[in-house]
Coordinates of C-alpha atoms (C1' of nucleotides) and ligand atoms in Angstrom, one line a residue:
Chain A
M1043 CA 65.3 -1.3 2.7
T1044 CA 66.8 -3.4 -0.2
D1045 CA 65.4 -3.3 -3.8
G1046 CA 62.8 -6.0 -2.7
A1047 CA 59.0 -6.7 -3.3
R1048 CA 57.5 -3.0 -2.5
H1049 CA 54.0 -3.2 -3.2
I1050 CA 53.1 -0.2 -5.6
P1051 CA 49.6 1.1 -5.4
E1052 CA 47.4 0.4 -8.8
A1053 CA 46.7 4.2 -8.8
T1054 CA 50.2 5.3 -8.8
V1055 CA 51.5 2.5 -11.4
S1056 CA 48.9 4.4 -13.7
R1057 CA 50.6 7.7 -13.3
L1058 CA 54.1 6.3 -13.6
P1059 CA 53.6 6.8 -17.4
V1060 CA 52.6 10.0 -17.3
Y1061 CA 55.6 11.2 -15.5
L1062 CA 57.5 9.2 -17.8
R1063 CA 56.5 11.3 -20.7
S1064 CA 57.3 14.4 -18.6
L1065 CA 60.8 13.5 -18.2
A1066 CA 61.2 12.6 -21.9
E1067 CA 60.0 15.9 -22.5
L1068 CA 62.5 17.4 -20.1
L1069 CA 65.3 15.3 -21.4
D1070 CA 64.6 16.8 -24.9
E1071 CA 65.0 20.2 -23.7
K1072 CA 68.2 19.2 -21.8
V1073 CA 67.1 20.2 -18.3
T1074 CA 69.1 17.9 -16.0
T1075 CA 66.9 18.2 -12.9
V1076 CA 63.3 18.9 -11.9
S1077 CA 61.5 19.3 -8.8
S1078 CA 58.2 17.4 -7.5
E1079 CA 56.5 21.0 -8.2
R1080 CA 57.3 21.2 -11.8
L1081 CA 57.0 17.8 -12.7
A1082 CA 53.5 17.8 -10.7
E1083 CA 52.4 20.9 -13.1
M1084 CA 53.5 19.0 -16.4
A1085 CA 51.8 15.6 -15.2
G1086 CA 48.7 17.5 -14.0
V1087 CA 48.8 16.4 -10.5
N1088 CA 49.5 17.5 -6.7
A1089 CA 53.1 17.7 -6.0
A1090 CA 52.7 15.7 -2.7
K1091 CA 51.2 13.0 -4.9
V1092 CA 54.3 13.1 -7.0
R1093 CA 56.6 12.6 -4.1
K1094 CA 54.6 9.8 -2.7
D1095 CA 54.5 8.0 -5.8
L1096 CA 58.1 8.6 -6.5
S1097 CA 59.3 7.3 -3.4
Y1098 CA 57.8 3.9 -4.1
L1099 CA 60.4 3.5 -6.5
G1100 CA 63.3 4.2 -3.9
S1101 CA 64.7 7.5 -2.5
Y1102 CA 66.0 9.1 -5.8
G1103 CA 65.4 12.4 -5.1
T1104 CA 68.0 15.2 -3.8
R1105 CA 66.8 17.4 -0.9
G1106 CA 67.2 21.0 -1.8
V1107 CA 67.4 20.3 -5.3
G1108 CA 65.1 17.6 -6.8
Y1109 CA 65.5 14.7 -9.1
E1110 CA 67.9 14.0 -11.7
V1111 CA 66.0 13.6 -14.7
E1112 CA 68.1 11.2 -16.7
Y1113 CA 68.2 9.2 -13.5
L1114 CA 64.9 9.1 -12.6
A1115 CA 63.7 8.1 -16.2
F1116 CA 66.0 5.4 -16.0
Q1117 CA 64.6 4.2 -12.9
M1118 CA 61.4 4.3 -14.0
S1119 CA 61.7 2.7 -17.2
R1120 CA 63.2 0.0 -15.4
E1121 CA 60.3 -0.3 -12.4
L1122 CA 57.9 -0.2 -15.7
G1123 CA 59.8 -3.0 -17.2
L1124 CA 60.5 -0.8 -20.7
T1125 CA 64.1 -1.7 -20.4
H1126 CA 63.4 -4.2 -23.4
D1127 CA 60.5 -4.2 -26.1
W1128 CA 57.1 -5.8 -25.6
P1129 CA 56.2 -7.0 -29.0
V1130 CA 52.3 -7.2 -29.3
A1131 CA 49.7 -9.0 -31.5
I1132 CA 46.7 -7.2 -32.7
V1133 CA 43.6 -9.4 -33.0
G1134 CA 41.2 -8.3 -35.6
A1135 CA 42.2 -6.8 -38.7
G1136 CA 39.3 -4.6 -39.4
N1137 CA 38.9 -0.7 -39.1
L1138 CA 40.3 -0.6 -35.8
G1139 CA 42.9 -3.1 -36.1
Q1140 CA 44.4 -1.7 -39.3
A1141 CA 44.6 1.9 -37.7
L1142 CA 46.7 0.7 -34.5
A1143 CA 48.8 -1.2 -36.7
N1144 CA 49.8 1.8 -39.0
Y1145 CA 50.2 3.8 -35.8
G1146 CA 54.2 4.4 -35.1
G1147 CA 53.7 5.6 -31.5
F1148 CA 53.9 1.8 -30.3
T1149 CA 57.0 1.0 -31.6
E1150 CA 58.4 4.1 -30.5
R1151 CA 57.2 3.4 -27.0
G1152 CA 58.8 -0.1 -27.1
F1153 CA 55.8 -1.8 -28.0
P1154 CA 56.4 -2.7 -32.1
V1155 CA 53.4 -4.5 -33.7
A1156 CA 54.7 -8.0 -34.1
C1157 CA 51.7 -9.4 -36.3
L1158 CA 47.9 -8.8 -37.0
I1159 CA 45.6 -12.0 -36.5
D1160 CA 42.5 -12.2 -38.3
A1161 CA 39.7 -15.3 -38.9
D1162 CA 39.0 -13.8 -41.9
V1163 CA 41.0 -16.4 -44.7
D1164 CA 40.8 -13.7 -47.2
K1165 CA 43.0 -11.3 -45.2
V1166 CA 45.0 -14.0 -43.7
G1167 CA 48.7 -14.3 -45.5
S1168 CA 48.2 -10.5 -46.7
R1169 CA 50.2 -7.7 -45.6
I1170 CA 48.8 -4.3 -44.0
H1171 CA 51.0 -1.5 -43.5
G1172 CA 54.1 -3.8 -43.4
V1173 CA 52.5 -6.1 -40.9
Q1174 CA 51.5 -9.8 -41.7
V1175 CA 48.2 -11.1 -41.2
H1176 CA 48.0 -14.7 -39.4
H1177 CA 45.2 -17.1 -38.6
P1178 CA 44.5 -17.5 -35.2
D1179 CA 45.3 -21.0 -35.0
D1180 CA 49.2 -19.7 -35.4
L1181 CA 49.2 -17.7 -32.3
P1182 CA 51.0 -20.7 -29.9
H1183 CA 53.6 -20.7 -33.0
L1184 CA 53.9 -17.0 -33.3
V1185 CA 54.2 -16.5 -29.5
E1186 CA 57.1 -18.7 -29.7
E1187 CA 58.7 -17.3 -32.7
L1188 CA 58.1 -13.5 -32.3
G1189 CA 58.2 -13.4 -28.8
I1190 CA 54.8 -11.7 -28.3
S1191 CA 53.9 -11.0 -24.9
I1192 CA 50.5 -8.7 -25.1
G1193 CA 47.6 -9.4 -27.3
I1194 CA 45.4 -6.5 -28.2
I1195 CA 41.8 -7.1 -29.3
A1196 CA 39.9 -5.3 -31.9
T1197 CA 37.1 -8.0 -33.0
P1198 CA 33.5 -7.1 -32.9
A1199 CA 32.6 -7.8 -29.3
V1200 CA 30.8 -11.4 -29.6
A1201 CA 34.3 -12.7 -30.5
A1202 CA 36.1 -10.8 -27.9
Q1203 CA 35.8 -13.6 -24.9
G1204 CA 37.1 -16.3 -27.6
V1205 CA 39.7 -14.3 -28.7
A1206 CA 41.0 -13.8 -25.0
D1207 CA 40.8 -17.5 -24.3
Q1208 CA 42.7 -18.4 -27.4
L1209 CA 45.4 -15.4 -26.1
V1210 CA 45.5 -17.0 -23.1
A1211 CA 46.0 -20.4 -24.4
A1212 CA 49.0 -19.0 -26.5
G1213 CA 50.6 -18.1 -23.2
I1214 CA 50.2 -14.6 -23.7
K1215 CA 49.3 -12.9 -20.4
S1216 CA 48.5 -9.3 -21.0
I1217 CA 45.6 -8.4 -22.9
L1218 CA 44.3 -4.8 -23.9
N1219 CA 40.5 -5.1 -25.0
F1220 CA 38.7 -2.7 -27.5
A1221 CA 35.7 -4.6 -27.9
P1222 CA 33.1 -2.9 -25.8
T1223 CA 32.3 -5.9 -23.7
V1224 CA 33.0 -7.6 -20.2
I1225 CA 35.6 -10.4 -20.7
T1226 CA 37.2 -12.4 -17.9
V1227 CA 40.9 -13.9 -17.9
P1228 CA 42.1 -16.6 -15.7
E1229 CA 44.1 -15.7 -12.5
G1230 CA 47.5 -14.7 -13.5
A1231 CA 46.6 -12.9 -16.8
F1232 CA 46.5 -9.0 -16.9
L1233 CA 43.7 -7.3 -18.5
R1234 CA 42.9 -3.7 -19.2
K1235 CA 40.3 -2.1 -21.5
V1236 CA 39.3 0.8 -23.6
D1237 CA 36.0 1.5 -24.2
L1238 CA 35.3 4.7 -26.1
A1239 CA 31.4 4.8 -25.9
L1240 CA 31.8 4.4 -22.2
E1241 CA 33.8 7.4 -22.2
L1242 CA 31.1 9.5 -24.2
Q1243 CA 28.5 8.4 -22.4
V1244 CA 30.4 9.7 -19.1
L1245 CA 30.9 12.9 -20.7
S1246 CA 27.3 13.0 -21.4
F1247 CA 26.2 12.2 -18.1
Y1248 CA 28.3 15.0 -16.6
Q1249 CA 27.3 17.5 -19.5
E1250 CA 23.7 16.6 -18.9
H1251 CA 23.8 17.2 -14.9
R1252 CA 26.5 19.6 -14.0
A1253 CA 25.8 21.9 -16.6
P1254 CA 22.3 23.3 -16.8
D1255 CA 24.0 26.3 -18.6
P1256 CA 24.4 29.6 -16.8
V1257 CA 22.0 32.4 -17.6
Chain T
M1037 CA 13.7 11.5 -2.0
T1038 CA 12.7 13.1 -5.0
D1039 CA 14.4 13.2 -8.0
G1040 CA 16.9 16.1 -6.9
A1041 CA 20.5 16.6 -7.0
R1042 CA 21.5 13.6 -5.4
H1043 CA 25.3 13.1 -5.8
I1044 CA 26.3 10.2 -7.8
P1045 CA 30.1 8.9 -7.2
E1046 CA 32.4 9.3 -10.3
A1047 CA 33.1 5.1 -9.8
T1048 CA 29.5 4.7 -9.9
V1049 CA 29.1 6.9 -13.0
S1050 CA 31.8 4.8 -14.8
R1051 CA 29.7 1.7 -14.3
L1052 CA 26.5 2.8 -15.5
P1053 CA 27.3 2.3 -19.1
V1054 CA 28.4 -1.2 -18.5
Y1055 CA 25.1 -1.8 -16.7
L1056 CA 23.2 -0.2 -19.5
R1057 CA 24.9 -2.6 -22.0
S1058 CA 24.1 -5.7 -20.1
L1059 CA 20.4 -4.5 -19.7
A1060 CA 20.4 -4.2 -23.6
E1061 CA 21.5 -7.4 -23.9
L1062 CA 18.9 -8.7 -21.8
L1063 CA 16.2 -7.0 -23.7
D1064 CA 17.5 -8.7 -26.7
E1065 CA 16.8 -11.8 -25.4
K1066 CA 13.4 -10.8 -24.2
V1067 CA 14.6 -11.2 -20.5
T1068 CA 11.9 -9.0 -18.9
T1069 CA 13.3 -8.9 -15.1
V1070 CA 16.8 -9.3 -13.5
S1071 CA 18.2 -9.9 -10.3
S1072 CA 21.3 -7.7 -9.2
E1073 CA 23.2 -11.4 -8.8
R1074 CA 22.8 -11.4 -12.6
L1075 CA 23.5 -8.2 -13.7
A1076 CA 26.7 -8.3 -11.4
E1077 CA 28.1 -11.3 -13.2
M1078 CA 27.3 -9.7 -16.7
A1079 CA 28.8 -6.6 -15.7
G1080 CA 31.7 -8.6 -14.0
V1081 CA 31.4 -6.9 -10.4
N1082 CA 30.3 -7.8 -7.2
A1083 CA 26.2 -7.8 -6.3
A1084 CA 25.9 -5.3 -3.7
K1085 CA 28.1 -3.0 -5.7
V1086 CA 25.4 -3.3 -8.3
R1087 CA 22.8 -2.5 -5.8
K1088 CA 24.6 0.5 -4.4
D1089 CA 25.4 1.9 -7.7
L1090 CA 21.4 1.3 -9.0
S1091 CA 20.2 3.1 -5.6
Y1092 CA 21.5 6.0 -6.5
L1093 CA 19.3 6.5 -9.5
G1094 CA 16.5 5.4 -7.4
S1095 CA 14.4 2.7 -5.7
Y1096 CA 13.8 1.0 -9.1
G1097 CA 13.7 -2.4 -7.9
T1098 CA 11.5 -4.9 -6.1
R1099 CA 12.2 -6.7 -3.4
G1100 CA 11.9 -10.6 -3.6
V1101 CA 11.6 -10.0 -7.7
G1102 CA 14.6 -8.0 -9.0
Y1103 CA 14.8 -5.2 -11.6
E1104 CA 12.5 -4.7 -14.4
V1105 CA 14.9 -4.7 -17.4
E1106 CA 13.1 -2.3 -20.0
Y1107 CA 12.0 0.2 -16.9
L1108 CA 15.7 0.3 -15.5
A1109 CA 17.3 0.5 -18.9
F1110 CA 15.1 3.6 -19.5
Q1111 CA 15.9 5.2 -15.9
M1112 CA 19.7 4.8 -16.6
S1113 CA 19.3 6.0 -19.8
R1114 CA 17.6 9.3 -19.0
E1115 CA 20.2 9.9 -15.9
L1116 CA 23.2 9.4 -18.3
G1117 CA 21.6 12.0 -20.8
L1118 CA 21.3 9.5 -23.5
T1119 CA 17.6 10.2 -24.4
H1120 CA 18.8 12.8 -27.3
D1121 CA 21.9 12.4 -29.4
W1122 CA 25.0 13.9 -28.8
P1123 CA 26.8 15.0 -32.2
V1124 CA 30.3 15.0 -32.1
A1125 CA 33.3 16.5 -34.0
I1126 CA 36.4 14.6 -34.6
V1127 CA 39.5 17.1 -34.5
G1128 CA 42.2 15.6 -36.6
A1129 CA 41.4 13.5 -39.5
G1130 CA 44.6 11.3 -39.8
N1131 CA 45.2 7.7 -39.3
L1132 CA 43.0 7.7 -36.1
G1133 CA 40.4 10.3 -36.6
Q1134 CA 39.2 8.7 -40.0
A1135 CA 39.2 5.0 -38.1
L1136 CA 36.9 6.5 -35.8
A1137 CA 35.0 8.5 -38.3
N1138 CA 34.3 5.0 -40.0
Y1139 CA 32.9 3.4 -36.6
G1140 CA 29.3 2.8 -36.8
G1141 CA 29.5 2.0 -32.9
F1142 CA 29.2 5.9 -32.0
T1143 CA 26.3 6.7 -34.1
E1144 CA 24.2 3.7 -32.9
R1145 CA 24.9 4.5 -29.1
G1146 CA 23.5 7.7 -29.6
F1147 CA 26.9 9.9 -30.5
P1148 CA 26.7 10.7 -34.2
V1149 CA 29.8 12.0 -36.0
A1150 CA 28.6 15.4 -37.1
C1151 CA 32.0 16.5 -39.1
L1152 CA 35.6 16.0 -39.1
I1153 CA 37.9 18.9 -38.4
D1154 CA 41.3 19.5 -39.8
A1155 CA 44.1 22.1 -40.4
D1156 CA 45.5 20.6 -43.3
V1157 CA 44.0 22.7 -46.5
D1158 CA 44.4 19.3 -48.7
K1159 CA 41.9 17.8 -46.3
V1160 CA 39.3 20.4 -45.9
G1161 CA 36.5 20.2 -47.9
S1162 CA 36.9 16.6 -48.7
R1163 CA 34.4 13.9 -47.6
I1164 CA 35.7 11.0 -45.6
H1165 CA 33.4 8.1 -45.0
G1166 CA 30.7 10.2 -46.0
V1167 CA 31.8 12.8 -43.1
Q1168 CA 32.7 16.3 -44.3
V1169 CA 35.9 17.8 -43.1
H1170 CA 35.8 21.2 -42.0
H1171 CA 38.9 23.9 -41.3
P1172 CA 39.1 24.5 -37.1
D1173 CA 37.9 27.9 -37.9
D1174 CA 34.8 26.9 -38.7
L1175 CA 34.0 25.3 -35.6
P1176 CA 32.0 28.1 -33.8
H1177 CA 29.8 28.0 -36.9
L1178 CA 29.6 24.2 -37.0
V1179 CA 28.7 24.0 -33.2
E1180 CA 25.4 26.3 -33.9
E1181 CA 24.8 24.9 -37.0
L1182 CA 25.0 20.9 -36.0
G1183 CA 24.6 21.1 -32.4
I1184 CA 27.9 19.8 -31.7
S1185 CA 28.5 19.3 -27.8
I1186 CA 31.4 16.4 -27.7
G1187 CA 34.5 17.0 -29.1
I1188 CA 37.1 14.3 -29.7
I1189 CA 41.0 15.0 -30.3
A1190 CA 42.8 12.9 -32.6
T1191 CA 45.6 15.2 -33.9
P1192 CA 49.5 15.0 -32.8
A1193 CA 50.3 15.9 -29.1
V1194 CA 51.7 19.3 -30.0
A1195 CA 48.7 20.4 -30.9
A1196 CA 46.0 18.9 -28.6
Q1197 CA 46.2 21.7 -26.3
G1198 CA 45.7 24.2 -28.9
V1199 CA 42.6 22.2 -30.3
A1200 CA 41.4 21.8 -26.6
D1201 CA 41.3 25.8 -26.2
Q1202 CA 39.6 26.1 -29.7
L1203 CA 36.6 23.8 -28.7
V1204 CA 36.2 25.2 -25.5
A1205 CA 36.3 28.5 -27.0
A1206 CA 33.5 27.4 -29.7
G1207 CA 31.3 26.5 -27.0
I1208 CA 32.2 22.7 -26.8
K1209 CA 32.4 21.6 -22.8
S1210 CA 33.1 17.9 -23.5
I1211 CA 36.1 16.8 -24.7
L1212 CA 37.7 13.2 -25.2
N1213 CA 41.6 13.3 -25.6
F1214 CA 43.2 10.9 -27.6
A1215 CA 46.8 12.8 -27.7
P1216 CA 49.3 11.0 -25.4
T1217 CA 49.9 14.4 -23.5
V1218 CA 48.4 16.2 -20.6
I1219 CA 45.8 18.8 -21.5
T1220 CA 43.8 21.3 -19.1
V1221 CA 40.4 22.7 -19.8
P1222 CA 39.0 25.8 -17.7
E1223 CA 36.4 25.0 -14.9
G1224 CA 33.0 23.9 -16.5
A1225 CA 34.5 22.0 -19.0
F1226 CA 35.0 18.4 -18.9
L1227 CA 37.5 16.1 -20.0
R1228 CA 38.3 12.3 -20.4
K1229 CA 41.3 10.8 -22.1
V1230 CA 42.3 7.8 -23.8
D1231 CA 46.0 6.7 -23.3
L1232 CA 46.7 3.4 -25.3
A1233 CA 50.7 3.7 -24.8
L1234 CA 49.8 4.2 -21.1
E1235 CA 47.8 0.9 -20.9
L1236 CA 50.4 -0.8 -22.4
Q1237 CA 52.8 0.3 -20.4
V1238 CA 50.9 -0.4 -17.1
L1239 CA 50.5 -4.1 -18.3
S1240 CA 54.1 -4.3 -18.9
F1241 CA 54.4 -3.3 -15.2
Y1242 CA 52.5 -6.0 -14.0
Q1243 CA 53.5 -8.6 -16.4
E1244 CA 57.3 -7.7 -15.3
H1245 CA 56.5 -7.8 -11.6
R1246 CA 54.0 -10.3 -10.7
A1247 CA 54.9 -12.8 -13.1
P1248 CA 58.2 -14.2 -12.5
D1249 CA 56.8 -17.4 -14.2
P1250 CA 56.3 -20.1 -12.1
V1251 CA 58.6 -23.3 -12.4
Chain V
dA97 C1' -5.4 -14.1 5.1
dC98 C1' -1.2 -15.8 6.6
dG99 C1' 3.8 -17.0 6.5
dC100 C1' 7.6 -18.4 4.2
dC101 C1' 11.0 -16.9 0.8
dC102 C1' 13.6 -14.1 -1.8
dT103 C1' 16.2 -9.8 -3.3
dC104 C1' 16.5 -5.1 -2.8
dG105 C1' 18.4 -1.0 0.0
dT106 C1' 21.6 0.7 3.5
dG107 C1' 24.4 0.9 7.7
dC108 C1' 28.8 -0.1 8.9
dA109 C1' 33.4 -1.5 9.1
dC110 C1' 37.3 -1.6 6.3
dG111 C1' 40.8 -0.6 3.0
dA112 C1' 42.8 2.5 -0.7
dG113 C1' 44.3 6.7 -2.3
dT114 C1' 44.9 11.9 -1.5
dT115 C1' 46.4 15.7 1.1
dC116 C1' 48.6 18.3 4.5
dA117 C1' 52.2 19.7 7.0
dC118 C1' 56.9 19.2 8.9
dA119 C1' 61.1 17.2 10.1
dA120 C1' 65.3 15.7 7.8
dA121 C1' 68.7 16.4 4.8
dG122 C1' 71.4 18.6 1.2
dC123 C1' 73.8 22.9 -1.1
dA124 C1' 75.5 27.4 -1.2
dC125 C1' 77.1 31.3 0.6
dC126 C1' 79.5 33.8 4.1
Chain K
dG1349 C1' 82.0 25.6 10.2
dG1350 C1' 77.8 27.6 10.8
dT1351 C1' 73.5 29.9 9.0
dG1352 C1' 69.5 29.9 5.9
dC1353 C1' 66.9 28.3 2.0
dT1354 C1' 65.4 24.9 -0.7
dT1355 C1' 62.8 20.5 -1.6
dT1356 C1' 62.5 15.9 -0.4
dG1357 C1' 60.2 11.9 2.3
dT1358 C1' 56.8 10.5 5.1
dG1359 C1' 53.6 10.2 9.4
dA1360 C1' 48.5 11.2 9.9
dA1361 C1' 44.2 13.1 9.2
dC1362 C1' 40.7 12.8 5.8
dT1363 C1' 38.1 11.5 1.8
dC1364 C1' 36.2 8.2 -1.3
dG1365 C1' 35.2 3.5 -2.7
dT1366 C1' 33.8 -1.4 -1.7
dG1367 C1' 32.0 -5.1 0.4
dC1368 C1' 29.5 -7.8 4.0
dA1369 C1' 25.7 -8.7 6.4
dC1370 C1' 21.0 -8.1 7.7
dG1371 C1' 16.9 -5.6 8.1
dA1372 C1' 12.6 -4.2 5.1
dG1373 C1' 9.4 -5.3 1.8
dG1374 C1' 6.9 -7.4 -1.4
dG1375 C1' 5.3 -11.8 -4.0
dC1376 C1' 3.3 -16.5 -4.0
dG1377 C1' 1.8 -20.5 -2.7
dT1378 C1' -1.3 -22.5 0.7
Ligands
NAD486 N1 36.7 1.1 -35.4 C1 36.9 2.1 -34.3 O1 36.9 3.2 -34.6 C2 36.1 1.5 -33.2 C3 36.2 2.3 -31.8 C4 35.8 2.0 -30.8 C5 35.4 0.7 -30.6 N2 36.1 -0.4 -31.4 C6 35.4 -1.7 -31.2 O2 36.7 -2.5 -31.9 C7 36.1 -3.7 -32.2 C8 36.8 -3.7 -33.7 O3 36.3 -2.6 -34.6 P1 36.2 -2.5 -36.1 O4 35.4 -1.3 -36.5 O5 37.6 -2.6 -36.3 O6 35.6 -3.6 -36.8 P2 35.6 -4.3 -38.4 O7 34.6 -5.2 -38.2 O8 35.9 -3.6 -38.8 O9 36.6 -5.7 -38.0 C9 36.7 -6.7 -37.2 C10 38.0 -7.8 -37.7 O10 38.0 -8.8 -36.6 C11 38.0 -9.9 -37.3 N3 37.4 -11.2 -36.6 C12 36.1 -11.2 -36.2 N4 36.0 -12.4 -35.5 C13 37.3 -12.9 -35.4 C14 38.1 -14.0 -34.6 N5 37.0 -14.6 -33.7 N6 39.2 -13.8 -34.5 C15 40.0 -12.9 -35.2 N7 39.4 -12.0 -35.9 C16 38.2 -12.0 -35.9 C17 36.9 -9.5 -38.8 O11 37.3 -10.6 -39.6 C18 37.6 -8.4 -39.0 O12 38.7 -8.2 -39.7 C19 34.8 -3.6 -32.2 O13 34.4 -4.5 -31.1 C20 34.2 -2.3 -31.9 O14 33.3 -2.2 -31.2 C21 36.1 -0.1 -32.7
NAD487 N1 46.6 5.6 -34.9 C1 46.4 5.3 -33.6 O1 46.1 4.1 -33.7 C2 46.8 6.3 -32.1 C3 46.6 5.1 -31.4 C4 47.1 6.1 -30.1 C5 47.2 7.2 -30.1 N2 47.2 7.9 -31.0 C6 47.2 9.5 -30.9 O2 46.1 10.2 -31.7 C7 46.7 11.3 -32.5 C8 46.5 11.0 -33.8 O3 47.0 9.9 -34.2 P1 47.3 9.7 -36.0 O4 47.9 8.5 -36.1 O5 45.8 10.2 -36.4 O6 48.1 11.0 -36.5 P2 48.1 11.2 -38.1 O7 49.5 12.1 -37.9 O8 47.7 10.2 -39.1 O9 46.9 12.6 -38.0 C9 46.7 13.8 -37.6 C10 46.0 14.9 -37.9 O10 45.6 16.0 -37.4 C11 45.8 16.9 -38.2 N3 46.3 18.1 -37.4 C12 47.6 18.6 -36.8 N4 47.4 19.7 -36.3 C13 46.1 19.9 -36.4 C14 45.3 21.3 -35.6 N5 46.1 21.9 -34.9 N6 44.0 21.4 -35.8 C15 43.5 20.3 -36.5 N7 43.8 19.4 -37.2 C16 45.3 19.1 -37.2 C17 46.4 16.7 -39.2 O11 46.4 17.4 -40.2 C18 46.4 15.3 -39.5 O12 45.7 14.9 -40.7 C19 48.2 11.3 -32.0 O13 48.4 11.9 -30.9 C20 48.6 10.0 -31.6 O14 49.7 9.7 -30.8 C21 46.8 7.5 -32.4

DNA sequence: ACGCCCTCGTGCACGAGTTCACAAAGCACC
DNA sequence: GGTGCTTTGTGAACTCGTGCACGAGGGCGT
């Protein structure tokens, strides 16, 4: 088996970042080797699942010993495409967009906020937390100039689909949508969504049902 | 089958809020009846899936016609436990916590932000966007007083597990975690998480792999 | 009243993901 | 070098979710 196009299941891909964070913690603690058991505990999953997930990356473990933390972290970063930065553009410099722009955690993990985009001409040209605000029409230019590869949608729901279309037209293939609405992107583009109200509603469902409060 | 304890699959529960939002849109447009086909298109899923999902709620459709929008919305709200408000407490009055407190969308959907909680004594006692900031020690009292049922964790990752423990100890059963770390809650409590860096990393994975850019 | 047409509800087959269980493989110590 | 202990990597069974395909059932027009 060469390095080739192993197909990694979607569910596994979503767990890789969690493992990677655990490995980073271990590195901080100067731990050099970790077992699937330990990693499973840190990531909050089953040990067999960890081993199967890691096996998609290759056979990087040593039987009887475990995995070398630093090497595994490197391989995982490579697989996730984290060996280089991915500049992001945040569209919608409102309440949420500004909070995201001010968040250091993105840059830290390799996703620097390259610019903010807003349709409001009063905001265009200003600088928020050190990030320049641009007009949506500048998108194609900005993609070229700043090497933007990911777009974050933080506009009102009604504008979301239009913004997504603009992002795709500008050559951006990956989109993270915060607006509470269903949007579609053409084949070949990648879309993920974060829906906070949905999360709360799921919680209320389970609390309403499974918990008739004992006694 | 009576109303009893039908078990609704997790995947279906996560889609109900999406259907509900679509129904709300239809209500706005004064549409009285909708087919599974149309609802599927709005929710971005398969029509058969819509019918199967809705069938878990009961037989609320009419063959040859479709579903009555208002009635279905009501039944769905009831099932999701949205017939009453669920006051939430946001723990961590920082960058993210303040943005969330300022967001009107939660109250609108039945999740009013009842209070902010912060360990920083400089913030305790102040009022942010009209929401009072309290000390974590007041949690049990606040739960009693304000009827808080959901806790949102917006503190740094290192504090998250401790906060979760405090929330549970105060009687809160549902927790939404924004801190990028794995936390655990005891049996009987419900936990969901939102991990933005994870979403970006998943996007970078797919962009790195599936898109070697044609031509 | 009857039959046609439309859309729901669901049985079934399939695929994805999870978990178990165990052989293979390395290390350490004698 | 051999023996035993540990932990990986993975086949296989199983669970869960999806989507097709079709029968059942209700409305509507004649
Ligand atoms: N604020 C939160 O905490 C929060 C939480 C969950 C979800 N959301 C969702 O995130 C989105 C943004 O929320 P917000 O509170 O920041 O809203 P906001 O009204 O504060 O900001 C929206 C911004 O988008 C800009 N905008 C509008 N149309 C645009 C367009 N076509 N192109 C570019 N920019 C455009 C506006 O000028 C404004 O600056 C909403 O969909 C909201 O439902 C917000
Ligand atoms: N800001 C964002 O856009 C964003 C995006 C994604 C994830 N996050 C995550 O959300 C969390 C909060 O981010 P932030 O930018 O708001 O951080 P922040 O530093 O601005 O705010 C954290 C707040 O939590 C309070 N706090 C610390 N320990 C506490 C405790 N034990 N009990 C109660 N309050 C406590 C602090 O006093 C501070 O007010 C972090 O884990 C971060 O990784 C933030």
